[in-house]
């Protein structure tokens, strides 16, 4: 998905509202992808936010990105009470994507905690890694890729670490969904590994056997000493 500057978004919305150019003409003028079959473009997503919040809808800074748990809950309850579509609610609260609102609704309906989000560098350094299912990883990767590979934002929304998201996306790029399978705990048999690995395993087994023999010899020695007492 292409990224568009705040300036392009604002100009495109103003042009659309003025009615001087057609939807297609605006897209051609600002090099915005136009989907002729559905007669839609990114302008359809930008416009509700522009009408609700004006130019500030597309001008973000560190303060704008802070999202409290109470705000998330208010957004969700507004949507569930029929306050509007996902697009309408996202525009009303100046949330960047309707998919973000959808995710909060899913978490809320699943009785999962909606946490405060205050952007900082700790998200990159986070070491806590919650367990995820293969279906969750597929959803997370899909969301991240569809949102310009925003690893940090995706990690916050799905309550996982930055490193997890980054790793899953890279594995998906390399091998597809197969790369998202958690192979931890799977121990290959001797027939499934190469010669070098078989030799390493055999060496480890012999070492354990020698250690066990030494322990047995030491134990027998102590038994004999005890019997002579």
PDB file of C-alpha atoms in Angstrom:
ATOM      1  CA  UNK A   1       0.000   0.000   0.000  1.00  0.00           C
ATOM      2  CA  UNK A   2       1.411   3.399  -0.981  1.00  0.00           C
ATOM      3  CA  UNK A   3       2.015   6.094   1.602  1.00  0.00           C
ATOM      4  CA  UNK A   4       0.654   9.568   0.939  1.00  0.00           C
ATOM      5  CA  UNK A   5       1.762  12.767   2.616  1.00  0.00           C
ATOM      6  CA  UNK A   6      -0.566  14.845   4.767  1.00  0.00           C
ATOM      7  CA  UNK A   7      -0.388  17.575   2.140  1.00  0.00           C
ATOM      8  CA  UNK A   8      -1.667  15.259  -0.618  1.00  0.00           C
ATOM      9  CA  UNK A   9      -4.510  13.997   1.580  1.00  0.00           C
ATOM     10  CA  UNK A  10      -5.606  17.533   2.456  1.00  0.00           C
ATOM     11  CA  UNK A  11      -5.418  18.823  -1.132  1.00  0.00           C
ATOM     12  CA  UNK A  12      -7.288  15.786  -2.486  1.00  0.00           C
ATOM     13  CA  UNK A  13     -10.098  16.220   0.062  1.00  0.00           C
ATOM     14  CA  UNK A  14     -10.409  19.946  -0.698  1.00  0.00           C
ATOM     15  CA  UNK A  15     -10.541  19.260  -4.435  1.00  0.00           C
ATOM     16  CA  UNK A  16     -13.212  16.595  -3.935  1.00  0.00           C
ATOM     17  CA  UNK A  17     -15.374  18.886  -1.809  1.00  0.00           C
ATOM     18  CA  UNK A  18     -15.050  21.750  -4.288  1.00  0.00           C
ATOM     19  CA  UNK A  19     -16.529  19.554  -7.028  1.00  0.00           C
ATOM     20  CA  UNK A  20     -14.369  21.160  -9.716  1.00  0.00           C
ATOM     21  CA  UNK A  21     -12.729  17.854 -10.641  1.00  0.00           C
ATOM     22  CA  UNK A  22     -14.080  14.320 -10.860  1.00  0.00           C
ATOM     23  CA  UNK A  23     -12.909  11.608  -8.509  1.00  0.00           C
ATOM     24  CA  UNK A  24     -10.748  10.094 -11.247  1.00  0.00           C
ATOM     25  CA  UNK A  25      -9.261  13.456 -12.221  1.00  0.00           C
ATOM     26  CA  UNK A  26      -8.202  14.165  -8.648  1.00  0.00           C
ATOM     27  CA  UNK A  27      -6.527  10.760  -8.441  1.00  0.00           C
ATOM     28  CA  UNK A  28      -4.674  11.388 -11.692  1.00  0.00           C
ATOM     29  CA  UNK A  29      -3.622  14.879 -10.584  1.00  0.00           C
ATOM     30  CA  UNK A  30      -2.113  13.690  -7.294  1.00  0.00           C
ATOM     31  CA  UNK A  31      -1.072  10.203  -8.450  1.00  0.00           C
ATOM     32  CA  UNK A  32      -3.530   8.425  -6.130  1.00  0.00           C
ATOM     33  CA  UNK A  33      -4.499   4.841  -6.952  1.00  0.00           C
ATOM     34  CA  UNK A  34      -8.030   4.744  -8.399  1.00  0.00           C
ATOM     35  CA  UNK A  35     -10.091   1.554  -8.417  1.00  0.00           C
ATOM     36  CA  UNK A  36     -12.361   2.031 -11.422  1.00  0.00           C
ATOM     37  CA  UNK A  37     -14.497  -1.058 -10.785  1.00  0.00           C
ATOM     38  CA  UNK A  38     -15.769   0.262  -7.468  1.00  0.00           C
ATOM     39  CA  UNK A  39     -15.137   3.927  -8.342  1.00  0.00           C
ATOM     40  CA  UNK A  40     -13.172   4.288  -5.103  1.00  0.00           C
ATOM     41  CA  UNK A  41      -9.747   5.387  -3.942  1.00  0.00           C
ATOM     42  CA  UNK A  42      -8.034   6.335  -0.690  1.00  0.00           C
ATOM     43  CA  UNK A  43      -9.989   9.596  -0.880  1.00  0.00           C
ATOM     44  CA  UNK A  44     -13.063   7.641   0.270  1.00  0.00           C
ATOM     45  CA  UNK A  45     -11.173   6.807   3.459  1.00  0.00           C
ATOM     46  CA  UNK A  46      -9.636  10.244   3.972  1.00  0.00           C
ATOM     47  CA  UNK A  47     -12.777  12.316   3.381  1.00  0.00           C
ATOM     48  CA  UNK A  48     -14.798  11.318   6.506  1.00  0.00           C
ATOM     49  CA  UNK A  49     -11.792  12.097   8.699  1.00  0.00           C
ATOM     50  CA  UNK A  50     -11.236  15.428   6.970  1.00  0.00           C
ATOM     51  CA  UNK A  51     -14.913  16.409   7.357  1.00  0.00           C
ATOM     52  CA  UNK A  52     -14.847  15.456  11.041  1.00  0.00           C
ATOM     53  CA  UNK A  53     -11.472  16.892  12.081  1.00  0.00           C
ATOM     54  CA  UNK A  54     -10.204  19.116   9.303  1.00  0.00           C
ATOM     55  CA  UNK A  55      -6.525  19.271   8.397  1.00  0.00           C
ATOM     56  CA  UNK A  56      -5.411  18.067  11.837  1.00  0.00           C
ATOM     57  CA  UNK A  57      -6.783  14.623  10.902  1.00  0.00           C
ATOM     58  CA  UNK A  58      -3.616  14.037   8.876  1.00  0.00           C
ATOM     59  CA  UNK A  59      -1.049  16.003  10.872  1.00  0.00           C
ATOM     60  CA  UNK A  60       0.315  13.760  13.585  1.00  0.00           C
ATOM     61  CA  UNK A  61       2.813  14.320  16.350  1.00  0.00           C
ATOM     62  CA  UNK A  62       3.800  12.393  19.433  1.00  0.00           C
ATOM     63  CA  UNK A  63       0.901  13.861  21.410  1.00  0.00           C
ATOM     64  CA  UNK A  64      -1.685  12.938  18.788  1.00  0.00           C
ATOM     65  CA  UNK A  65      -0.585   9.324  18.869  1.00  0.00           C
ATOM     66  CA  UNK A  66      -1.290   8.788  22.568  1.00  0.00           C
ATOM     67  CA  UNK A  67      -4.318   6.560  23.061  1.00  0.00           C
ATOM     68  CA  UNK A  68      -5.651   5.939  26.541  1.00  0.00           C
ATOM     69  CA  UNK A  69      -7.586   2.842  27.538  1.00  0.00           C
ATOM     70  CA  UNK A  70     -10.561   5.046  28.431  1.00  0.00           C
ATOM     71  CA  UNK A  71     -10.557   6.582  24.939  1.00  0.00           C
ATOM     72  CA  UNK A  72     -10.443   3.154  23.317  1.00  0.00           C
ATOM     73  CA  UNK A  73     -13.388   2.013  25.438  1.00  0.00           C
ATOM     74  CA  UNK A  74     -15.352   5.151  24.556  1.00  0.00           C
ATOM     75  CA  UNK A  75     -14.703   4.544  20.857  1.00  0.00           C
ATOM     76  CA  UNK A  76     -15.807   0.924  21.113  1.00  0.00           C
ATOM     77  CA  UNK A  77     -18.985   1.719  23.056  1.00  0.00           C
ATOM     78  CA  UNK A  78     -19.875   4.450  20.575  1.00  0.00           C
ATOM     79  CA  UNK A  79     -19.583   1.948  17.717  1.00  0.00           C
ATOM     80  CA  UNK A  80     -21.489  -0.823  19.519  1.00  0.00           C
ATOM     81  CA  UNK A  81     -24.301   1.557  20.421  1.00  0.00           C
ATOM     82  CA  UNK A  82     -24.820   2.353  16.746  1.00  0.00           C
ATOM     83  CA  UNK A  83     -22.935   5.631  16.652  1.00  0.00           C
ATOM     84  CA  UNK A  84     -21.793   4.967  13.109  1.00  0.00           C
ATOM     85  CA  UNK A  85     -19.819   2.657  10.852  1.00  0.00           C
ATOM     86  CA  UNK A  86     -16.199   1.785  11.509  1.00  0.00           C
ATOM     87  CA  UNK A  87     -15.203   4.538   9.065  1.00  0.00           C
ATOM     88  CA  UNK A  88     -17.516   7.054  10.773  1.00  0.00           C
ATOM     89  CA  UNK A  89     -16.219   6.240  14.258  1.00  0.00           C
ATOM     90  CA  UNK A  90     -12.590   6.339  13.127  1.00  0.00           C
ATOM     91  CA  UNK A  91     -13.218   9.771  11.589  1.00  0.00           C
ATOM     92  CA  UNK A  92     -15.098  11.066  14.637  1.00  0.00           C
ATOM     93  CA  UNK A  93     -12.223  10.247  17.015  1.00  0.00           C
ATOM     94  CA  UNK A  94      -9.457  10.913  14.487  1.00  0.00           C
ATOM     95  CA  UNK A  95      -8.261   7.299  14.527  1.00  0.00           C
ATOM     96  CA  UNK A  96      -5.978   6.609  11.567  1.00  0.00           C
ATOM     97  CA  UNK A  97      -7.669   3.413  10.388  1.00  0.00           C
ATOM     98  CA  UNK A  98     -11.056   1.754  10.671  1.00  0.00           C
ATOM     99  CA  UNK A  99      -9.141  -1.506  11.175  1.00  0.00           C
ATOM    100  CA  UNK A 100      -7.769  -0.119  14.430  1.00  0.00           C
ATOM    101  CA  UNK A 101     -11.322   0.462  15.645  1.00  0.00           C
ATOM    102  CA  UNK A 102     -12.305  -3.031  14.478  1.00  0.00           C
ATOM    103  CA  UNK A 103      -9.442  -4.534  16.475  1.00  0.00           C
ATOM    104  CA  UNK A 104     -10.468  -2.704  19.640  1.00  0.00           C
ATOM    105  CA  UNK A 105     -14.043  -3.928  19.218  1.00  0.00           C
ATOM    106  CA  UNK A 106     -12.839  -7.528  18.847  1.00  0.00           C
ATOM    107  CA  UNK A 107     -10.674  -7.238  21.958  1.00  0.00           C
ATOM    108  CA  UNK A 108     -13.532  -5.668  23.936  1.00  0.00           C
ATOM    109  CA  UNK A 109     -16.025  -8.351  22.869  1.00  0.00           C
ATOM    110  CA  UNK A 110     -13.500 -11.035  23.833  1.00  0.00           C
ATOM    111  CA  UNK A 111     -13.190  -9.491  27.327  1.00  0.00           C
ATOM    112  CA  UNK A 112      -9.573  -8.579  26.630  1.00  0.00           C
ATOM    113  CA  UNK A 113      -8.123  -5.526  28.350  1.00  0.00           C
ATOM    114  CA  UNK A 114      -7.843  -2.334  26.318  1.00  0.00           C
ATOM    115  CA  UNK A 115      -4.502  -0.870  27.365  1.00  0.00           C
ATOM    116  CA  UNK A 116      -3.086   2.650  27.289  1.00  0.00           C
ATOM    117  CA  UNK A 117      -0.812   3.314  24.329  1.00  0.00           C
ATOM    118  CA  UNK A 118       1.857   5.957  24.804  1.00  0.00           C
ATOM    119  CA  UNK A 119       4.465   5.727  22.037  1.00  0.00           C
ATOM    120  CA  UNK A 120       8.029   5.411  23.224  1.00  0.00           C
ATOM    121  CA  UNK A 121      11.149   3.459  22.428  1.00  0.00           C
ATOM    122  CA  UNK A 122      10.345   0.733  24.981  1.00  0.00           C
ATOM    123  CA  UNK A 123       8.132  -0.992  22.423  1.00  0.00           C
ATOM    124  CA  UNK A 124      11.290  -1.777  20.477  1.00  0.00           C
ATOM    125  CA  UNK A 125      13.041  -3.173  23.545  1.00  0.00           C
ATOM    126  CA  UNK A 126      10.108  -5.150  24.960  1.00  0.00           C
ATOM    127  CA  UNK A 127      11.144  -8.600  26.072  1.00  0.00           C
ATOM    128  CA  UNK A 128       7.756  -9.929  27.186  1.00  0.00           C
ATOM    129  CA  UNK A 129       6.376 -12.172  24.475  1.00  0.00           C
ATOM    130  CA  UNK A 130       2.883 -13.582  24.888  1.00  0.00           C
ATOM    131  CA  UNK A 131       1.995 -16.871  23.245  1.00  0.00           C
ATOM    132  CA  UNK A 132       0.042 -16.634  19.993  1.00  0.00           C
ATOM    133  CA  UNK A 133      -1.822 -19.078  17.782  1.00  0.00           C
ATOM    134  CA  UNK A 134      -1.017 -19.562  14.105  1.00  0.00           C
ATOM    135  CA  UNK A 135      -4.284 -17.787  13.218  1.00  0.00           C
ATOM    136  CA  UNK A 136      -3.330 -14.786  15.362  1.00  0.00           C
ATOM    137  CA  UNK A 137       0.072 -14.589  13.706  1.00  0.00           C
ATOM    138  CA  UNK A 138      -1.546 -14.670  10.246  1.00  0.00           C
ATOM    139  CA  UNK A 139      -3.894 -11.851  11.243  1.00  0.00           C
ATOM    140  CA  UNK A 140      -1.068  -9.784  12.753  1.00  0.00           C
ATOM    141  CA  UNK A 141       1.144 -10.169   9.689  1.00  0.00           C
ATOM    142  CA  UNK A 142      -1.740  -9.317   7.343  1.00  0.00           C
ATOM    143  CA  UNK A 143      -2.553  -6.188   9.352  1.00  0.00           C
ATOM    144  CA  UNK A 144       1.085  -5.079   9.483  1.00  0.00           C
ATOM    145  CA  UNK A 145       1.642  -5.499   5.741  1.00  0.00           C
ATOM    146  CA  UNK A 146      -1.625  -3.748   4.878  1.00  0.00           C
ATOM    147  CA  UNK A 147      -0.615  -0.805   7.082  1.00  0.00           C
ATOM    148  CA  UNK A 148       2.724  -0.007   5.482  1.00  0.00           C
ATOM    149  CA  UNK A 149       4.631  -2.482   7.676  1.00  0.00           C
ATOM    150  CA  UNK A 150       4.030  -0.408  10.776  1.00  0.00           C
ATOM    151  CA  UNK A 151       5.683  -2.886  13.161  1.00  0.00           C
ATOM    152  CA  UNK A 152       5.469  -0.586  16.153  1.00  0.00           C
ATOM    153  CA  UNK A 153       1.799   0.264  15.716  1.00  0.00           C
ATOM    154  CA  UNK A 154       0.884  -3.358  15.017  1.00  0.00           C
ATOM    155  CA  UNK A 155       2.721  -4.523  18.142  1.00  0.00           C
ATOM    156  CA  UNK A 156       0.753  -2.065  20.250  1.00  0.00           C
ATOM    157  CA  UNK A 157      -2.632  -2.949  18.768  1.00  0.00           C
ATOM    158  CA  UNK A 158      -2.157  -6.711  19.123  1.00  0.00           C
ATOM    159  CA  UNK A 159      -0.342  -6.603  22.485  1.00  0.00           C
ATOM    160  CA  UNK A 160       2.804  -8.353  21.261  1.00  0.00           C
ATOM    161  CA  UNK A 161       6.413  -7.181  21.040  1.00  0.00           C
ATOM    162  CA  UNK A 162       7.961  -5.254  18.167  1.00  0.00           C
ATOM    163  CA  UNK A 163      10.505  -8.054  17.630  1.00  0.00           C
ATOM    164  CA  UNK A 164       7.724 -10.643  17.318  1.00  0.00           C
ATOM    165  CA  UNK A 165       5.912  -8.683  14.616  1.00  0.00           C
ATOM    166  CA  UNK A 166       9.134  -7.958  12.736  1.00  0.00           C
ATOM    167  CA  UNK A 167      10.204 -11.615  12.878  1.00  0.00           C
ATOM    168  CA  UNK A 168       6.816 -12.943  11.711  1.00  0.00           C
ATOM    169  CA  UNK A 169       6.633 -10.546   8.766  1.00  0.00           C
ATOM    170  CA  UNK A 170      10.158 -11.457   7.658  1.00  0.00           C
ATOM    171  CA  UNK A 171       9.379 -15.184   7.918  1.00  0.00           C
ATOM    172  CA  UNK A 172       6.151 -14.645   5.965  1.00  0.00           C
ATOM    173  CA  UNK A 173       8.073 -12.769   3.259  1.00  0.00           C
ATOM    174  CA  UNK A 174      10.546 -15.637   3.005  1.00  0.00           C
ATOM    175  CA  UNK A 175       8.328 -18.729   3.160  1.00  0.00           C
ATOM    176  CA  UNK A 176       4.691 -17.622   3.333  1.00  0.00           C
ATOM    177  CA  UNK A 177       2.302 -18.867   6.014  1.00  0.00           C
ATOM    178  CA  UNK A 178       4.500 -21.922   6.606  1.00  0.00           C
ATOM    179  CA  UNK A 179       7.057 -19.603   8.180  1.00  0.00           C
ATOM    180  CA  UNK A 180       4.530 -18.591  10.863  1.00  0.00           C
ATOM    181  CA  UNK A 181       4.272 -22.117  12.288  1.00  0.00           C
ATOM    182  CA  UNK A 182       5.822 -22.370  15.735  1.00  0.00           C
ATOM    183  CA  UNK A 183       8.317 -25.220  15.449  1.00  0.00           C
ATOM    184  CA  UNK A 184       9.585 -24.959  19.006  1.00  0.00           C
ATOM    185  CA  UNK A 185       9.368 -28.299  20.787  1.00  0.00           C
ATOM    186  CA  UNK A 186       9.599 -30.314  17.571  1.00  0.00           C
ATOM    187  CA  UNK A 187      12.610 -32.631  17.816  1.00  0.00           C
ATOM    188  CA  UNK A 188      13.716 -34.247  14.575  1.00  0.00           C
ATOM    189  CA  UNK A 189      14.641 -37.925  14.622  1.00  0.00           C
ATOM    190  CA  UNK A 190      18.146 -39.067  13.692  1.00  0.00           C
ATOM    191  CA  UNK A 191      16.840 -40.031  10.258  1.00  0.00           C
ATOM    192  CA  UNK A 192      15.627 -36.450   9.632  1.00  0.00           C
ATOM    193  CA  UNK A 193      18.965 -34.697  10.243  1.00  0.00           C
ATOM    194  CA  UNK A 194      22.218 -34.538   8.292  1.00  0.00           C
ATOM    195  CA  UNK A 195      25.387 -36.518   9.029  1.00  0.00           C
ATOM    196  CA  UNK A 196      27.036 -33.730  11.034  1.00  0.00           C
ATOM    197  CA  UNK A 197      24.050 -33.395  13.347  1.00  0.00           C
ATOM    198  CA  UNK A 198      23.924 -37.201  13.816  1.00  0.00           C
ATOM    199  CA  UNK A 199      27.598 -37.169  14.825  1.00  0.00           C
ATOM    200  CA  UNK A 200      26.946 -34.351  17.306  1.00  0.00           C
ATOM    201  CA  UNK A 201      24.074 -36.303  18.838  1.00  0.00           C
ATOM    202  CA  UNK A 202      26.134 -39.502  19.047  1.00  0.00           C
ATOM    203  CA  UNK A 203      28.961 -37.608  20.709  1.00  0.00           C
ATOM    204  CA  UNK A 204      26.543 -36.138  23.252  1.00  0.00           C
ATOM    205  CA  UNK A 205      25.102 -39.591  23.989  1.00  0.00           C
ATOM    206  CA  UNK A 206      28.600 -41.087  24.523  1.00  0.00           C
ATOM    207  CA  UNK A 207      29.528 -38.203  26.805  1.00  0.00           C
ATOM    208  CA  UNK A 208      26.406 -38.767  28.904  1.00  0.00           C
ATOM    209  CA  UNK A 209      27.178 -42.510  29.102  1.00  0.00           C
ATOM    210  CA  UNK A 210      30.741 -41.820  30.288  1.00  0.00           C
ATOM    211  CA  UNK A 211      29.467 -39.379  32.892  1.00  0.00           C
ATOM    212  CA  UNK A 212      26.957 -41.984  34.075  1.00  0.00           C
ATOM    213  CA  UNK A 213      29.727 -44.626  34.317  1.00  0.00           C
ATOM    214  CA  UNK A 214      31.939 -42.252  36.293  1.00  0.00           C
ATOM    215  CA  UNK A 215      29.035 -41.498  38.627  1.00  0.00           C
ATOM    216  CA  UNK A 216      28.356 -45.238  39.052  1.00  0.00           C
ATOM    217  CA  UNK A 217      32.029 -45.958  39.762  1.00  0.00           C
ATOM    218  CA  UNK A 218      32.129 -43.206  42.351  1.00  0.00           C
ATOM    219  CA  UNK A 219      28.954 -44.514  43.953  1.00  0.00           C
ATOM    220  CA  UNK A 220      30.334 -48.088  44.138  1.00  0.00           C
ATOM    221  CA  UNK A 221      33.533 -46.752  45.681  1.00  0.00           C
ATOM    222  CA  UNK A 222      31.566 -45.021  48.409  1.00  0.00           C
ATOM    223  CA  UNK A 223      29.504 -48.188  49.013  1.00  0.00           C
ATOM    224  CA  UNK A 224      32.707 -50.251  49.465  1.00  0.00           C
ATOM    225  CA  UNK A 225      34.114 -47.672  51.852  1.00  0.00           C
ATOM    226  CA  UNK A 226      30.907 -47.755  53.857  1.00  0.00           C
ATOM    227  CA  UNK A 227      30.954 -51.590  54.029  1.00  0.00           C
ATOM    228  CA  UNK A 228      34.536 -51.584  55.397  1.00  0.00           C
ATOM    229  CA  UNK A 229      33.565 -49.267  58.257  1.00  0.00           C
TER     230      UNK A 229
END
